[in-house]
Amino acid sequence: MGFLNDPFMVRALIAAALVGVTAPAIGTYLVQRRQAIMGDGLGHVAMTGVALGLVTNTSPVWMATLVAVVGAVAMETIRSRGRTSGDVALSLLFYGGLAGGVMIVNLGGSSTSKLLGPMFGSITAVAPEDVTAMALLAAFVLAVALGLRRQLFAVCQDEEFAKVTGLPVRLLNLLIAVTAAVTVTVAMRIVGLLLVSAMMVIPVAAAQRITRGFAATLGLAIGISLTVSLVGTTATYYLNAPSGAAIVLLAIAVFMALTAVSAPLARRRAAASRAAEEVCTRDDVTV
Amino acid sequence: MQSTPHEDEDPTVISLRGATASLGSRPVLRGVDLTVRRGEVVALLGANGSGKSTAVRAVVGQVPLTSGELSLFGTDFKRFRQWSRIGYVPQRTTAAGGVPATVREVVTSGRLTRTRFGILRRADKAAVEHALSLVDMEGHADASVNALSGGQHQRVLIARALAAEPELLIMDEPMAGVDLGNQEVLANAVRRQVEAGTTVLLVLHELGPLEPLIDRAVVLRDGCVTHDGPPPEAVGQHALPGHDHVHPHAAHDAEPLRTGLLS
């Protein structure tokens, strides 16, 4: 365990654990309402924040959080209006954010290469003050994603029903968007802004290969994500590669492994449920 | 049943007066009056596009009224907050969520309205199990809703509405696409609610197995009420103006069809 003697590596592993837990925690809700693309968009938007942070010499993490939250509110507003032109508006937001980031960095006299770390993640990038910021942001994400899980589940499962039960649906939707934005910046240092969406989606997709319920999917996705984040970060120490790439590739490997395992499982379940249904019903009788 | 005493004196549970609503530029409700009193079972009937579904969605606030008045349990809709008194069964959608959910998880989401901050107490868990048993789904509680048949899925949605132990049950086409066996399970569940005093407003394609329960039928046609009174006789529904079947514009003397459960 020699890598633990390097202080940067300890910080990297703490950051990886925070990413590993938070990304699928909120990602499960995004996947449930088929909004997986949202994390990707927020990652792009956050680039402008990172650039602003670099140019103004303020914390890129907090700047990225600020800009991503503003972007999230804008995206949720577009979504809730339900306009058909919604995806055009989202594209403007996504790519405007990315292009804006590149432009700001260059105009501010920095090099575009400084954006590569935030884009793909790096184990040496986690500054001590980043750990504090990430821990605070992660605490917020978990408070929302786990503390309000029943309410968020209801909203994502059937929005109209949730409204009629009196849940503050608009507020909860906004909270999901803002929490996703915060998660993006938690993930920025280790996984990177262009790959963060992968950690919101792939562990969830992998988990639901073998789960039947929402809580089980959420729990297993967090377990998978935490494991691949820690293993991927450690591997990076020896491989000298961007940590985000290693983590995401590992997550995909887990997805494929579970897919391979689940195929016979699903066949057995289907056979069992077919057998259970094989009783005479009045529909069998031809009149 | 939790409710404030002074409102219990008012027997009117739903009062819709002169309601108009549009979808886009198309007027869907053109001055609908609908009153449902405590303990009544009222069926909304009408052809596709007659506005019956829009009417119930307006009652639960999901379609904004362009004019008219709505009050629930004697409270003007704008000030109405006692959502736990209402159990709502929306029209079944085929779109499943992107993440699996168990039957119990879905039914539990109907109980949230009775909880504080979504924390389930023992009574809440018991209510969920009871709702599952009302629709004979307790044996499937841990199954994924994505694996259910259409009829079973409908039973889950009704259990979800019943989990809050509502005083008023509002159902939008609960029998649509449900096979005969499941229709009977559903009808039994609704019958037990009615016997316990629950008020019911439901949109129906045809009266079907619920017929004996229905006190009053309101028939809509082109966004207007054309009949408000005793439910039509067994075959009489097909003779009503604006009746709805595989032969939408057939003459009134056309031979009524006895089938057509899958609408």
GROMACS .gro file of N, CA and C in nm, chain A residues 27-34 147-167 204 207-209 211-218 273 276-277 281-283, chain B residues 57 60 62 83-84 86-90 93 95-102 105-106 108-110 112-113 115-120 125 140 142-145 149 152 157 160-161 179-181 184:
model
  282
   27GLY      N    1  -2.766   1.005  -0.997
   27GLY     CA    2  -2.783   0.951  -1.133
   27GLY      C    3  -2.900   0.856  -1.145
   28THR      N    4  -2.929   0.781  -1.039
   28THR     CA    5  -3.041   0.687  -1.044
   28THR      C    6  -3.172   0.758  -1.077
   29TYR      N    7  -3.191   0.878  -1.020
   29TYR     CA    8  -3.315   0.952  -1.049
   29TYR      C    9  -3.316   1.004  -1.192
   30LEU      N   10  -3.197   1.045  -1.239
   30LEU     CA   11  -3.190   1.094  -1.377
   30LEU      C   12  -3.221   0.980  -1.474
   31VAL      N   13  -3.167   0.861  -1.446
   31VAL     CA   14  -3.193   0.747  -1.533
   31VAL      C   15  -3.341   0.709  -1.525
   32GLN      N   16  -3.399   0.716  -1.404
   32GLN     CA   17  -3.538   0.677  -1.388
   32GLN      C   18  -3.630   0.762  -1.475
   33ARG      N   19  -3.600   0.891  -1.482
   33ARG     CA   20  -3.686   0.975  -1.566
   33ARG      C   21  -3.629   0.995  -1.705
   34ARG      N   22  -3.536   0.910  -1.744
   34ARG     CA   23  -3.476   0.911  -1.878
   34ARG      C   24  -3.417   1.047  -1.913
  147GLY      N   25  -3.195   1.130   0.160
  147GLY     CA   26  -3.294   1.179   0.256
  147GLY      C   27  -3.432   1.197   0.195
  148LEU      N   28  -3.436   1.240   0.071
  148LEU     CA   29  -3.565   1.263   0.007
  148LEU      C   30  -3.596   1.153  -0.094
  149ARG      N   31  -3.542   1.032  -0.072
  149ARG     CA   32  -3.551   0.931  -0.177
  149ARG      C   33  -3.696   0.893  -0.210
  150ARG      N   34  -3.782   0.888  -0.110
  150ARG     CA   35  -3.920   0.849  -0.141
  150ARG      C   36  -3.991   0.956  -0.222
  151GLN      N   37  -3.969   1.081  -0.186
  151GLN     CA   38  -4.032   1.190  -0.261
  151GLN      C   39  -3.977   1.196  -0.403
  152LEU      N   40  -3.845   1.186  -0.416
  152LEU     CA   41  -3.785   1.195  -0.549
  152LEU      C   42  -3.827   1.075  -0.635
  153PHE      N   43  -3.836   0.958  -0.572
  153PHE     CA   44  -3.882   0.841  -0.646
  153PHE      C   45  -4.023   0.865  -0.700
  154ALA      N   46  -4.112   0.916  -0.615
  154ALA     CA   47  -4.250   0.940  -0.657
  154ALA      C   48  -4.255   1.037  -0.773
  155VAL      N   49  -4.176   1.143  -0.766
  155VAL     CA   50  -4.178   1.244  -0.871
  155VAL      C   51  -4.124   1.187  -1.003
  156CYS      N   52  -4.016   1.109  -0.993
  156CYS     CA   53  -3.955   1.056  -1.115
  156CYS      C   54  -4.039   0.941  -1.172
  157GLN      N   55  -4.111   0.870  -1.088
  157GLN     CA   56  -4.191   0.756  -1.133
  157GLN      C   57  -4.316   0.803  -1.207
  158ASP      N   58  -4.388   0.899  -1.151
  158ASP     CA   59  -4.515   0.944  -1.210
  158ASP      C   60  -4.541   1.086  -1.162
  159GLU      N   61  -4.499   1.181  -1.246
  159GLU     CA   62  -4.504   1.321  -1.203
  159GLU      C   63  -4.647   1.368  -1.178
  160GLU      N   64  -4.740   1.327  -1.263
  160GLU     CA   65  -4.879   1.373  -1.246
  160GLU      C   66  -4.937   1.320  -1.115
  161PHE      N   67  -4.913   1.191  -1.088
  161PHE     CA   68  -4.963   1.134  -0.963
  161PHE      C   69  -4.902   1.207  -0.843
  162ALA      N   70  -4.770   1.234  -0.852
  162ALA     CA   71  -4.702   1.301  -0.741
  162ALA      C   72  -4.764   1.437  -0.714
  163LYS      N   73  -4.801   1.509  -0.821
  163LYS     CA   74  -4.866   1.639  -0.803
  163LYS      C   75  -4.997   1.624  -0.728
  164VAL      N   76  -5.074   1.520  -0.765
  164VAL     CA   77  -5.206   1.503  -0.704
  164VAL      C   78  -5.195   1.453  -0.560
  165THR      N   79  -5.080   1.398  -0.521
  165THR     CA   80  -5.066   1.364  -0.379
  165THR      C   81  -5.020   1.486  -0.299
  166GLY      N   82  -5.001   1.600  -0.366
  166GLY     CA   83  -4.967   1.722  -0.296
  166GLY      C   84  -4.818   1.744  -0.276
  167LEU      N   85  -4.734   1.662  -0.337
  167LEU     CA   86  -4.589   1.684  -0.326
  167LEU      C   87  -4.551   1.812  -0.399
  204VAL      N   88  -2.562   0.262  -1.260
  204VAL     CA   89  -2.706   0.238  -1.247
  204VAL      C   90  -2.751   0.134  -1.350
  207ALA      N   91  -2.622  -0.201  -1.235
  207ALA     CA   92  -2.695  -0.255  -1.119
  207ALA      C   93  -2.829  -0.313  -1.163
  208GLN      N   94  -2.900  -0.242  -1.252
  208GLN     CA   95  -3.035  -0.288  -1.283
  208GLN      C   96  -3.039  -0.411  -1.374
  209ARG      N   97  -2.918  -0.456  -1.413
  209ARG     CA   98  -2.912  -0.585  -1.483
  209ARG      C   99  -2.958  -0.698  -1.391
  211THR      N  100  -3.114  -0.627  -1.062
  211THR     CA  101  -3.207  -0.588  -0.955
  211THR      C  102  -3.349  -0.578  -1.009
  212ARG      N  103  -3.446  -0.581  -0.916
  212ARG     CA  104  -3.586  -0.567  -0.954
  212ARG      C  105  -3.650  -0.443  -0.894
  213GLY      N  106  -3.584  -0.384  -0.794
  213GLY     CA  107  -3.646  -0.272  -0.725
  213GLY      C  108  -3.560  -0.147  -0.731
  214PHE      N  109  -3.620  -0.035  -0.693
  214PHE     CA  110  -3.551   0.093  -0.702
  214PHE      C  111  -3.444   0.106  -0.593
  215ALA      N  112  -3.482   0.076  -0.469
  215ALA     CA  113  -3.386   0.090  -0.359
  215ALA      C  114  -3.266  -0.002  -0.382
  216ALA      N  115  -3.294  -0.123  -0.429
  216ALA     CA  116  -3.185  -0.218  -0.455
  216ALA      C  117  -3.093  -0.165  -0.564
  217THR      N  118  -3.152  -0.106  -0.669
  217THR     CA  119  -3.072  -0.051  -0.778
  217THR      C  120  -2.984   0.062  -0.728
  218LEU      N  121  -3.045   0.150  -0.649
  218LEU     CA  122  -2.972   0.264  -0.594
  218LEU      C  123  -2.854   0.216  -0.510
  273SER      N  124  -4.173  -1.726  -1.398
  273SER     CA  125  -4.297  -1.650  -1.395
  273SER      C  126  -4.396  -1.706  -1.497
  276ALA      N  127  -4.559  -1.990  -1.330
  276ALA     CA  128  -4.653  -1.945  -1.229
  276ALA      C  129  -4.785  -1.900  -1.291
  277GLU      N  130  -4.777  -1.850  -1.415
  277GLU     CA  131  -4.897  -1.798  -1.479
  277GLU      C  132  -4.978  -1.908  -1.547
  281THR      N  133  -5.755  -1.995  -1.715
  281THR     CA  134  -5.831  -1.873  -1.691
  281THR      C  135  -5.956  -1.880  -1.777
  282ARG      N  136  -6.050  -1.797  -1.742
  282ARG     CA  137  -6.173  -1.801  -1.820
  282ARG      C  138  -6.150  -1.754  -1.964
  283ASP      N  139  -6.038  -1.684  -1.985
  283ASP     CA  140  -6.008  -1.642  -2.121
  283ASP      C  141  -5.977  -1.761  -2.212
  344ARG      N  142  -5.918   1.525  -1.506
  344ARG     CA  143  -5.785   1.584  -1.483
  344ARG      C  144  -5.798   1.729  -1.438
  347VAL      N  145  -5.863   1.727  -1.057
  347VAL     CA  146  -5.745   1.712  -0.972
  347VAL      C  147  -5.637   1.818  -1.003
  349GLN      N  148  -5.489   1.905  -1.284
  349GLN     CA  149  -5.385   1.878  -1.384
  349GLN      C  150  -5.414   1.942  -1.518
  370TRP      N  151  -5.464   1.700   0.004
  370TRP     CA  152  -5.454   1.602  -0.104
  370TRP      C  153  -5.464   1.459  -0.055
  371SER      N  154  -5.434   1.439   0.073
  371SER     CA  155  -5.437   1.300   0.121
  371SER      C  156  -5.580   1.246   0.124
  373ILE      N  157  -5.767   1.250  -0.127
  373ILE     CA  158  -5.798   1.208  -0.264
  373ILE      C  159  -5.704   1.095  -0.307
  374GLY      N  160  -5.760   0.990  -0.364
  374GLY     CA  161  -5.679   0.885  -0.425
  374GLY      C  162  -5.698   0.896  -0.576
  375TYR      N  163  -5.591   0.913  -0.649
  375TYR     CA  164  -5.601   0.939  -0.793
  375TYR      C  165  -5.537   0.823  -0.871
  376VAL      N  166  -5.611   0.773  -0.967
  376VAL     CA  167  -5.559   0.668  -1.056
  376VAL      C  168  -5.556   0.726  -1.197
  377PRO      N  169  -5.439   0.774  -1.242
  377PRO     CA  170  -5.432   0.833  -1.375
  377PRO      C  171  -5.448   0.726  -1.483
  380THR      N  172  -5.018   0.463  -1.830
  380THR     CA  173  -4.925   0.491  -1.939
  380THR      C  174  -4.840   0.367  -1.962
  382ALA      N  175  -4.534   0.381  -2.076
  382ALA     CA  176  -4.393   0.412  -2.055
  382ALA      C  177  -4.351   0.374  -1.913
  383ALA      N  178  -4.255   0.283  -1.902
  383ALA     CA  179  -4.202   0.246  -1.771
  383ALA      C  180  -4.083   0.337  -1.741
  384GLY      N  181  -4.053   0.351  -1.613
  384GLY     CA  182  -3.937   0.430  -1.575
  384GLY      C  183  -3.809   0.364  -1.622
  385GLY      N  184  -3.700   0.440  -1.621
  385GLY     CA  185  -3.573   0.386  -1.666
  385GLY      C  186  -3.506   0.296  -1.565
  386VAL      N  187  -3.557   0.291  -1.444
  386VAL     CA  188  -3.500   0.209  -1.338
  386VAL      C  189  -3.613   0.119  -1.287
  387PRO      N  190  -3.584  -0.009  -1.263
  387PRO     CA  191  -3.692  -0.096  -1.214
  387PRO      C  192  -3.742  -0.049  -1.078
  388ALA      N  193  -3.868  -0.082  -1.049
  388ALA     CA  194  -3.924  -0.051  -0.918
  388ALA      C  195  -4.013  -0.168  -0.881
  389THR      N  196  -4.017  -0.203  -0.753
  389THR     CA  197  -4.103  -0.312  -0.712
  389THR      C  198  -4.245  -0.260  -0.693
  392GLU      N  199  -4.276  -0.066  -0.377
  392GLU     CA  200  -4.220   0.070  -0.385
  392GLU      C  201  -4.318   0.166  -0.452
  393VAL      N  202  -4.382   0.119  -0.558
  393VAL     CA  203  -4.477   0.205  -0.629
  393VAL      C  204  -4.597   0.234  -0.540
  395THR      N  205  -4.610   0.228  -0.218
  395THR     CA  206  -4.566   0.313  -0.106
  395THR      C  207  -4.567   0.461  -0.146
  396SER      N  208  -4.537   0.489  -0.274
  396SER     CA  209  -4.535   0.630  -0.315
  396SER      C  210  -4.673   0.694  -0.301
  397GLY      N  211  -4.778   0.612  -0.298
  397GLY     CA  212  -4.912   0.667  -0.275
  397GLY      C  213  -4.939   0.698  -0.129
  399LEU      N  214  -4.711   0.849   0.072
  399LEU     CA  215  -4.630   0.964   0.116
  399LEU      C  216  -4.714   1.080   0.165
  400THR      N  217  -4.829   1.099   0.102
  400THR     CA  218  -4.915   1.211   0.135
  400THR      C  219  -4.964   1.204   0.280
  402THR      N  220  -4.760   1.088   0.522
  402THR     CA  221  -4.641   1.084   0.608
  402THR      C  222  -4.587   1.225   0.629
  403ARG      N  223  -4.502   1.237   0.729
  403ARG     CA  224  -4.429   1.361   0.747
  403ARG      C  225  -4.290   1.340   0.692
  404PHE      N  226  -4.252   1.422   0.594
  404PHE     CA  227  -4.120   1.416   0.533
  404PHE      C  228  -4.086   1.277   0.479
  405GLY      N  229  -4.188   1.201   0.442
  405GLY     CA  230  -4.162   1.073   0.379
  405GLY      C  231  -4.112   0.965   0.472
  406ILE      N  232  -4.125   0.985   0.603
  406ILE     CA  233  -4.081   0.883   0.698
  406ILE      C  234  -4.197   0.786   0.724
  407LEU      N  235  -4.175   0.659   0.697
  407LEU     CA  236  -4.282   0.560   0.709
  407LEU      C  237  -4.289   0.506   0.852
  412LYS      N  238  -4.672   0.145   0.682
  412LYS     CA  239  -4.635   0.018   0.618
  412LYS      C  240  -4.755  -0.076   0.615
  427HIS      N  241  -4.722  -1.040  -0.508
  427HIS     CA  242  -4.632  -0.984  -0.608
  427HIS      C  243  -4.558  -0.862  -0.557
  429ASP      N  244  -4.286  -0.788  -0.418
  429ASP     CA  245  -4.146  -0.766  -0.448
  429ASP      C  246  -4.112  -0.786  -0.595
  430ALA      N  247  -4.215  -0.806  -0.677
  430ALA     CA  248  -4.190  -0.820  -0.820
  430ALA      C  249  -4.167  -0.682  -0.881
  431SER      N  250  -4.097  -0.680  -0.993
  431SER     CA  251  -4.076  -0.554  -1.064
  431SER      C  252  -4.204  -0.518  -1.139
  432VAL      N  253  -4.245  -0.393  -1.131
  432VAL     CA  254  -4.368  -0.353  -1.202
  432VAL      C  255  -4.353  -0.370  -1.354
  436SER      N  256  -4.842  -0.784  -1.611
  436SER     CA  257  -4.933  -0.769  -1.724
  436SER      C  258  -5.008  -0.636  -1.708
  439GLN      N  259  -5.251  -0.642  -1.415
  439GLN     CA  260  -5.183  -0.638  -1.286
  439GLN      C  261  -5.129  -0.498  -1.259
  444LEU      N  262  -5.169   0.040  -0.968
  444LEU     CA  263  -5.199   0.184  -0.964
  444LEU      C  264  -5.317   0.213  -0.873
  447ARG      N  265  -5.192   0.189  -0.521
  447ARG     CA  266  -5.116   0.309  -0.490
  447ARG      C  267  -5.211   0.422  -0.444
  448ALA      N  268  -5.325   0.433  -0.513
  448ALA     CA  269  -5.422   0.536  -0.474
  448ALA      C  270  -5.486   0.502  -0.340
  466ASP      N  271  -5.803  -0.731  -1.880
  466ASP     CA  272  -5.880  -0.849  -1.915
  466ASP      C  273  -5.989  -0.876  -1.811
  467LEU      N  274  -6.080  -0.965  -1.846
  467LEU     CA  275  -6.200  -0.986  -1.764
  467LEU      C  276  -6.167  -1.025  -1.620
  468GLY      N  277  -6.070  -1.117  -1.603
  468GLY     CA  278  -6.035  -1.162  -1.468
  468GLY      C  279  -5.987  -1.047  -1.382
  471GLU      N  280  -6.257  -0.805  -1.275
  471GLU     CA  281  -6.337  -0.846  -1.160
  471GLU      C  282  -6.264  -0.819  -1.029
   0.00000   0.00000   0.00000
